[in-house]
PDB file of C-alpha atoms in Angstrom:
ATOM      1  CA  MET A   9      -1.281   8.142   5.668  1.00  0.00           C
ATOM      2  CA  GLU A  10      -2.033  11.475   4.011  1.00  0.00           C
ATOM      3  CA  LYS A  11       0.983  12.235   1.793  1.00  0.00           C
ATOM      4  CA  VAL A  12       2.182   9.157  -0.036  1.00  0.00           C
ATOM      5  CA  LEU A  13       4.980   8.342  -2.471  1.00  0.00           C
ATOM      6  CA  VAL A  14       4.935   5.246  -4.655  1.00  0.00           C
ATOM      7  CA  ILE A  15       8.373   4.496  -6.090  1.00  0.00           C
ATOM      8  CA  GLY A  16      10.195   1.634  -7.773  1.00  0.00           C
ATOM      9  CA  CYS A  17      11.658   0.401 -11.025  1.00  0.00           C
ATOM     10  CA  PRO A  18       9.731   1.278 -14.193  1.00  0.00           C
ATOM     11  CA  GLY A  19       7.379  -1.535 -15.145  1.00  0.00           C
ATOM     12  CA  GLY A  20       6.940  -2.671 -11.562  1.00  0.00           C
ATOM     13  CA  GLY A  21       3.345  -1.558 -11.316  1.00  0.00           C
ATOM     14  CA  LYS A  22       3.619   1.738  -9.435  1.00  0.00           C
ATOM     15  CA  SER A  23       0.664   3.217 -11.296  1.00  0.00           C
ATOM     16  CA  THR A  24      -1.502   0.138 -10.821  1.00  0.00           C
ATOM     17  CA  PHE A  25      -0.719   0.102  -7.099  1.00  0.00           C
ATOM     18  CA  SER A  26      -1.309   3.869  -6.853  1.00  0.00           C
ATOM     19  CA  ARG A  27      -4.710   3.617  -8.546  1.00  0.00           C
ATOM     20  CA  ALA A  28      -5.778   0.840  -6.187  1.00  0.00           C
ATOM     21  CA  LEU A  29      -4.568   2.819  -3.161  1.00  0.00           C
ATOM     22  CA  ASN A  30      -6.409   5.903  -4.437  1.00  0.00           C
ATOM     23  CA  LYS A  31      -9.601   3.901  -4.845  1.00  0.00           C
ATOM     24  CA  ILE A  32      -9.355   2.533  -1.302  1.00  0.00           C
ATOM     25  CA  THR A  33      -8.336   5.772   0.444  1.00  0.00           C
ATOM     26  CA  GLY A  34      -9.788   8.527  -1.715  1.00  0.00           C
ATOM     27  CA  ILE A  35      -6.457  10.368  -1.513  1.00  0.00           C
ATOM     28  CA  PRO A  36      -5.889  12.409  -4.721  1.00  0.00           C
ATOM     29  CA  LEU A  37      -3.489  10.715  -7.148  1.00  0.00           C
ATOM     30  CA  PHE A  38      -0.871  12.449  -9.296  1.00  0.00           C
ATOM     31  CA  TYR A  39       1.299  10.771 -11.936  1.00  0.00           C
ATOM     32  CA  LEU A  40       4.685  12.438 -12.427  1.00  0.00           C
ATOM     33  CA  ASP A  41       4.846  11.037 -15.972  1.00  0.00           C
ATOM     34  CA  MET A  42       1.699  13.002 -16.835  1.00  0.00           C
ATOM     35  CA  ILE A  43       3.312  16.192 -15.532  1.00  0.00           C
ATOM     36  CA  TRP A  44       6.675  15.695 -17.259  1.00  0.00           C
ATOM     37  CA  HIS A  45       5.629  14.209 -20.600  1.00  0.00           C
ATOM     38  CA  LYS A  46       3.539  15.846 -23.297  1.00  0.00           C
ATOM     39  CA  PRO A  47       1.350  13.882 -25.736  1.00  0.00           C
ATOM     40  CA  ASP A  48       3.827  14.611 -28.571  1.00  0.00           C
ATOM     41  CA  LYS A  49       6.543  12.751 -26.587  1.00  0.00           C
ATOM     42  CA  THR A  50       8.391  15.940 -25.663  1.00  0.00           C
ATOM     43  CA  THR A  51       8.757  17.103 -22.072  1.00  0.00           C
ATOM     44  CA  CYS A  52       7.956  20.275 -20.186  1.00  0.00           C
ATOM     45  CA  SER A  53      10.746  22.426 -18.770  1.00  0.00           C
ATOM     46  CA  ARG A  54      12.205  21.672 -15.351  1.00  0.00           C
ATOM     47  CA  GLU A  55      10.772  24.969 -14.153  1.00  0.00           C
ATOM     48  CA  VAL A  56       7.232  24.031 -15.216  1.00  0.00           C
ATOM     49  CA  PHE A  57       7.610  20.547 -13.738  1.00  0.00           C
ATOM     50  CA  ASP A  58       8.892  21.955 -10.440  1.00  0.00           C
ATOM     51  CA  GLN A  59       6.060  24.501 -10.314  1.00  0.00           C
ATOM     52  CA  ARG A  60       3.421  21.818 -10.870  1.00  0.00           C
ATOM     53  CA  LEU A  61       5.057  19.506  -8.349  1.00  0.00           C
ATOM     54  CA  GLY A  62       5.201  22.340  -5.814  1.00  0.00           C
ATOM     55  CA  GLU A  63       1.463  22.892  -6.212  1.00  0.00           C
ATOM     56  CA  ILE A  64       0.821  19.215  -5.487  1.00  0.00           C
ATOM     57  CA  LEU A  65       3.145  19.172  -2.472  1.00  0.00           C
ATOM     58  CA  ARG A  66       1.300  22.131  -0.952  1.00  0.00           C
ATOM     59  CA  GLY A  67      -1.865  20.028  -0.912  1.00  0.00           C
ATOM     60  CA  GLU A  68      -3.102  18.447   2.306  1.00  0.00           C
ATOM     61  CA  ARG A  69      -3.357  14.930   0.854  1.00  0.00           C
ATOM     62  CA  TRP A  70      -1.781  13.264  -2.144  1.00  0.00           C
ATOM     63  CA  ILE A  71      -0.417  10.102  -3.675  1.00  0.00           C
ATOM     64  CA  ILE A  72       2.485  10.804  -6.026  1.00  0.00           C
ATOM     65  CA  ASP A  73       3.389   8.030  -8.449  1.00  0.00           C
ATOM     66  CA  GLY A  74       6.898   8.084  -9.897  1.00  0.00           C
ATOM     67  CA  ASN A  75      10.599   8.202  -9.166  1.00  0.00           C
ATOM     68  CA  TYR A  76      12.105  11.278 -10.833  1.00  0.00           C
ATOM     69  CA  ALA A  77      15.303  11.108  -8.777  1.00  0.00           C
ATOM     70  CA  ARG A  78      16.047  14.829  -9.070  1.00  0.00           C
ATOM     71  CA  THR A  79      12.959  15.712  -7.025  1.00  0.00           C
ATOM     72  CA  LEU A  80      12.794  12.637  -4.814  1.00  0.00           C
ATOM     73  CA  PRO A  81      14.487  14.344  -1.816  1.00  0.00           C
ATOM     74  CA  LEU A  82      11.941  17.173  -1.974  1.00  0.00           C
ATOM     75  CA  ARG A  83       9.035  14.719  -2.060  1.00  0.00           C
ATOM     76  CA  LEU A  84      10.537  12.558   0.694  1.00  0.00           C
ATOM     77  CA  ALA A  85      10.818  15.606   2.932  1.00  0.00           C
ATOM     78  CA  ASP A  86       7.073  16.312   2.522  1.00  0.00           C
ATOM     79  CA  CYS A  87       5.577  12.812   2.573  1.00  0.00           C
ATOM     80  CA  ASP A  88       4.576  10.708   5.554  1.00  0.00           C
ATOM     81  CA  THR A  89       4.442   7.325   3.793  1.00  0.00           C
ATOM     82  CA  VAL A  90       6.550   5.653   1.098  1.00  0.00           C
ATOM     83  CA  PHE A  91       5.597   2.507  -0.770  1.00  0.00           C
ATOM     84  CA  TRP A  92       8.635   1.079  -2.530  1.00  0.00           C
ATOM     85  CA  LEU A  93       7.911  -1.623  -5.085  1.00  0.00           C
ATOM     86  CA  ASP A  94      11.338  -3.284  -4.968  1.00  0.00           C
ATOM     87  CA  TYR A  95      10.637  -6.056  -7.444  1.00  0.00           C
ATOM     88  CA  PRO A  96      13.047  -8.282  -9.362  1.00  0.00           C
ATOM     89  CA  LEU A  97      14.231  -6.806 -12.661  1.00  0.00           C
ATOM     90  CA  GLU A  98      12.530  -9.547 -14.692  1.00  0.00           C
ATOM     91  CA  THR A  99       9.161  -8.674 -13.122  1.00  0.00           C
ATOM     92  CA  CYS A 100       9.625  -5.061 -14.221  1.00  0.00           C
ATOM     93  CA  ILE A 101      10.700  -5.958 -17.752  1.00  0.00           C
ATOM     94  CA  GLU A 102       7.660  -8.240 -18.073  1.00  0.00           C
ATOM     95  CA  GLY A 103       5.492  -5.340 -16.869  1.00  0.00           C
ATOM     96  CA  ILE A 104       6.894  -3.018 -19.526  1.00  0.00           C
ATOM     97  CA  ARG A 105       6.346  -5.567 -22.277  1.00  0.00           C
ATOM     98  CA  ALA A 106       2.801  -6.316 -21.074  1.00  0.00           C
ATOM     99  CA  ARG A 107       1.713  -2.676 -21.333  1.00  0.00           C
ATOM    100  CA  LYS A 108       2.936  -2.187 -24.908  1.00  0.00           C
ATOM    101  CA  GLY A 109       0.107  -1.082 -27.185  1.00  0.00           C
ATOM    102  CA  LYS A 110      -2.297  -0.391 -24.319  1.00  0.00           C
ATOM    103  CA  PRO A 111      -3.662   3.023 -23.327  1.00  0.00           C
ATOM    104  CA  ARG A 112      -2.645   4.146 -19.836  1.00  0.00           C
ATOM    105  CA  VAL A 113      -4.006   6.883 -17.591  1.00  0.00           C
ATOM    106  CA  ASP A 114      -0.492   7.528 -16.278  1.00  0.00           C
ATOM    107  CA  MET A 115       1.155   8.260 -19.660  1.00  0.00           C
ATOM    108  CA  PRO A 116      -0.024  10.701 -22.347  1.00  0.00           C
ATOM    109  CA  TRP A 117       0.650   8.312 -25.241  1.00  0.00           C
ATOM    110  CA  ILE A 118       0.486   4.623 -26.077  1.00  0.00           C
ATOM    111  CA  GLU A 119       3.835   2.871 -26.150  1.00  0.00           C
ATOM    112  CA  MET A 120       3.826   0.891 -29.379  1.00  0.00           C
ATOM    113  CA  GLU A 121       7.414  -0.307 -29.452  1.00  0.00           C
ATOM    114  CA  GLU A 122      10.246  -0.972 -27.074  1.00  0.00           C
ATOM    115  CA  ASP A 123      12.477   2.059 -26.528  1.00  0.00           C
ATOM    116  CA  GLU A 124      16.020   0.688 -26.277  1.00  0.00           C
ATOM    117  CA  GLU A 125      17.336   3.690 -24.321  1.00  0.00           C
ATOM    118  CA  PHE A 126      14.517   3.315 -21.798  1.00  0.00           C
ATOM    119  CA  MET A 127      15.105  -0.453 -21.552  1.00  0.00           C
ATOM    120  CA  GLU A 128      18.795   0.180 -20.862  1.00  0.00           C
ATOM    121  CA  PHE A 129      17.774   2.568 -18.061  1.00  0.00           C
ATOM    122  CA  VAL A 130      15.518  -0.159 -16.641  1.00  0.00           C
ATOM    123  CA  ARG A 131      18.233  -2.818 -16.889  1.00  0.00           C
ATOM    124  CA  ASN A 132      20.590  -0.488 -14.987  1.00  0.00           C
ATOM    125  CA  PHE A 133      17.986   0.434 -12.370  1.00  0.00           C
ATOM    126  CA  PRO A 134      18.989  -2.265  -9.820  1.00  0.00           C
ATOM    127  CA  LEU A 135      22.511  -0.819  -9.690  1.00  0.00           C
ATOM    128  CA  SER A 136      21.775   2.887 -10.041  1.00  0.00           C
ATOM    129  CA  GLY A 137      18.181   3.825  -9.199  1.00  0.00           C
ATOM    130  CA  ARG A 138      17.706   1.186  -6.528  1.00  0.00           C
ATOM    131  CA  ARG A 139      20.909   2.146  -4.730  1.00  0.00           C
ATOM    132  CA  GLU A 140      19.928   5.827  -4.797  1.00  0.00           C
ATOM    133  CA  ILE A 141      16.507   5.005  -3.353  1.00  0.00           C
ATOM    134  CA  GLN A 142      18.143   2.950  -0.594  1.00  0.00           C
ATOM    135  CA  ARG A 143      20.520   5.807   0.222  1.00  0.00           C
ATOM    136  CA  LEU A 144      17.761   8.422   0.297  1.00  0.00           C
ATOM    137  CA  LEU A 145      15.360   6.363   2.391  1.00  0.00           C
ATOM    138  CA  LYS A 146      18.033   5.987   5.082  1.00  0.00           C
ATOM    139  CA  GLU A 147      17.977   9.780   5.430  1.00  0.00           C
ATOM    140  CA  TYR A 148      14.285   9.685   6.432  1.00  0.00           C
ATOM    141  CA  PRO A 149      13.963   7.101   9.229  1.00  0.00           C
ATOM    142  CA  GLU A 150      10.895   8.919  10.601  1.00  0.00           C
ATOM    143  CA  LYS A 151       8.862   8.122   7.494  1.00  0.00           C
ATOM    144  CA  ASP A 152       6.574   5.112   7.283  1.00  0.00           C
ATOM    145  CA  ILE A 153       8.406   3.105   4.623  1.00  0.00           C
ATOM    146  CA  VAL A 154       6.752  -0.025   3.276  1.00  0.00           C
ATOM    147  CA  VAL A 155       8.792  -2.194   0.919  1.00  0.00           C
ATOM    148  CA  PHE A 156       7.189  -4.845  -1.262  1.00  0.00           C
ATOM    149  CA  TYR A 157       9.393  -7.449  -2.914  1.00  0.00           C
ATOM    150  CA  SER A 158       6.665  -8.995  -5.068  1.00  0.00           C
ATOM    151  CA  ARG A 159       3.344  -8.099  -6.643  1.00  0.00           C
ATOM    152  CA  GLU A 160       1.711 -10.613  -4.308  1.00  0.00           C
ATOM    153  CA  GLU A 161       2.923  -8.719  -1.241  1.00  0.00           C
ATOM    154  CA  ALA A 162       1.526  -5.443  -2.611  1.00  0.00           C
ATOM    155  CA  GLU A 163      -1.789  -7.074  -3.532  1.00  0.00           C
ATOM    156  CA  ALA A 164      -2.069  -8.616  -0.045  1.00  0.00           C
ATOM    157  CA  PHE A 165      -1.489  -5.193   1.524  1.00  0.00           C
ATOM    158  CA  LEU A 166      -4.188  -3.614  -0.642  1.00  0.00           C
ATOM    159  CA  ALA A 167      -6.593  -6.442   0.208  1.00  0.00           C
ATOM    160  CA  ARG A 168      -6.017  -5.783   3.932  1.00  0.00           C
ATOM    161  CA  GLN A 169      -6.672  -2.084   3.410  1.00  0.00           C
ATOM    162  CA  LYS A 170     -10.019  -2.845   1.738  1.00  0.00           C
ATOM    163  CA  LYS A 171     -11.091  -4.845   4.795  1.00  0.00           C
ATOM    164  CA  ASP A 172     -10.134  -2.125   7.315  1.00  0.00           C
TER     165      ASP A 172
END
């Protein structure tokens, strides 16, 4: 495990899992949200994002936190391990609501209110994003793909890693 992707529905806890994995392994952690978003809630250009992502992918070791479907095939081609947090939609919605008003190291601003467009994206994720992830992962059977269906499963995995 040297080049790791952590993917899943927004609100599922990708960043929390990634931070814990980083702490256990010492593998450098990169948040795609911190690359794409600016503190003023605008975004960088695709060219800048792709350049920054390319720099990360050229590294020897990394954990990349985030979906960003447009670049997922590129990241899947370069990774050796994928952690997919495939949690129920309600778990993810609860996660989004729980982080409201709290500073996060994976986002350059504090979310103070619910963004209806974002919530609609999340509600549609099981039908759109999840299906796309399933399709893409089938194209990379040689990768070590670990799927968690609950926070408890992910926490148990991390606990085992601490012991090893």
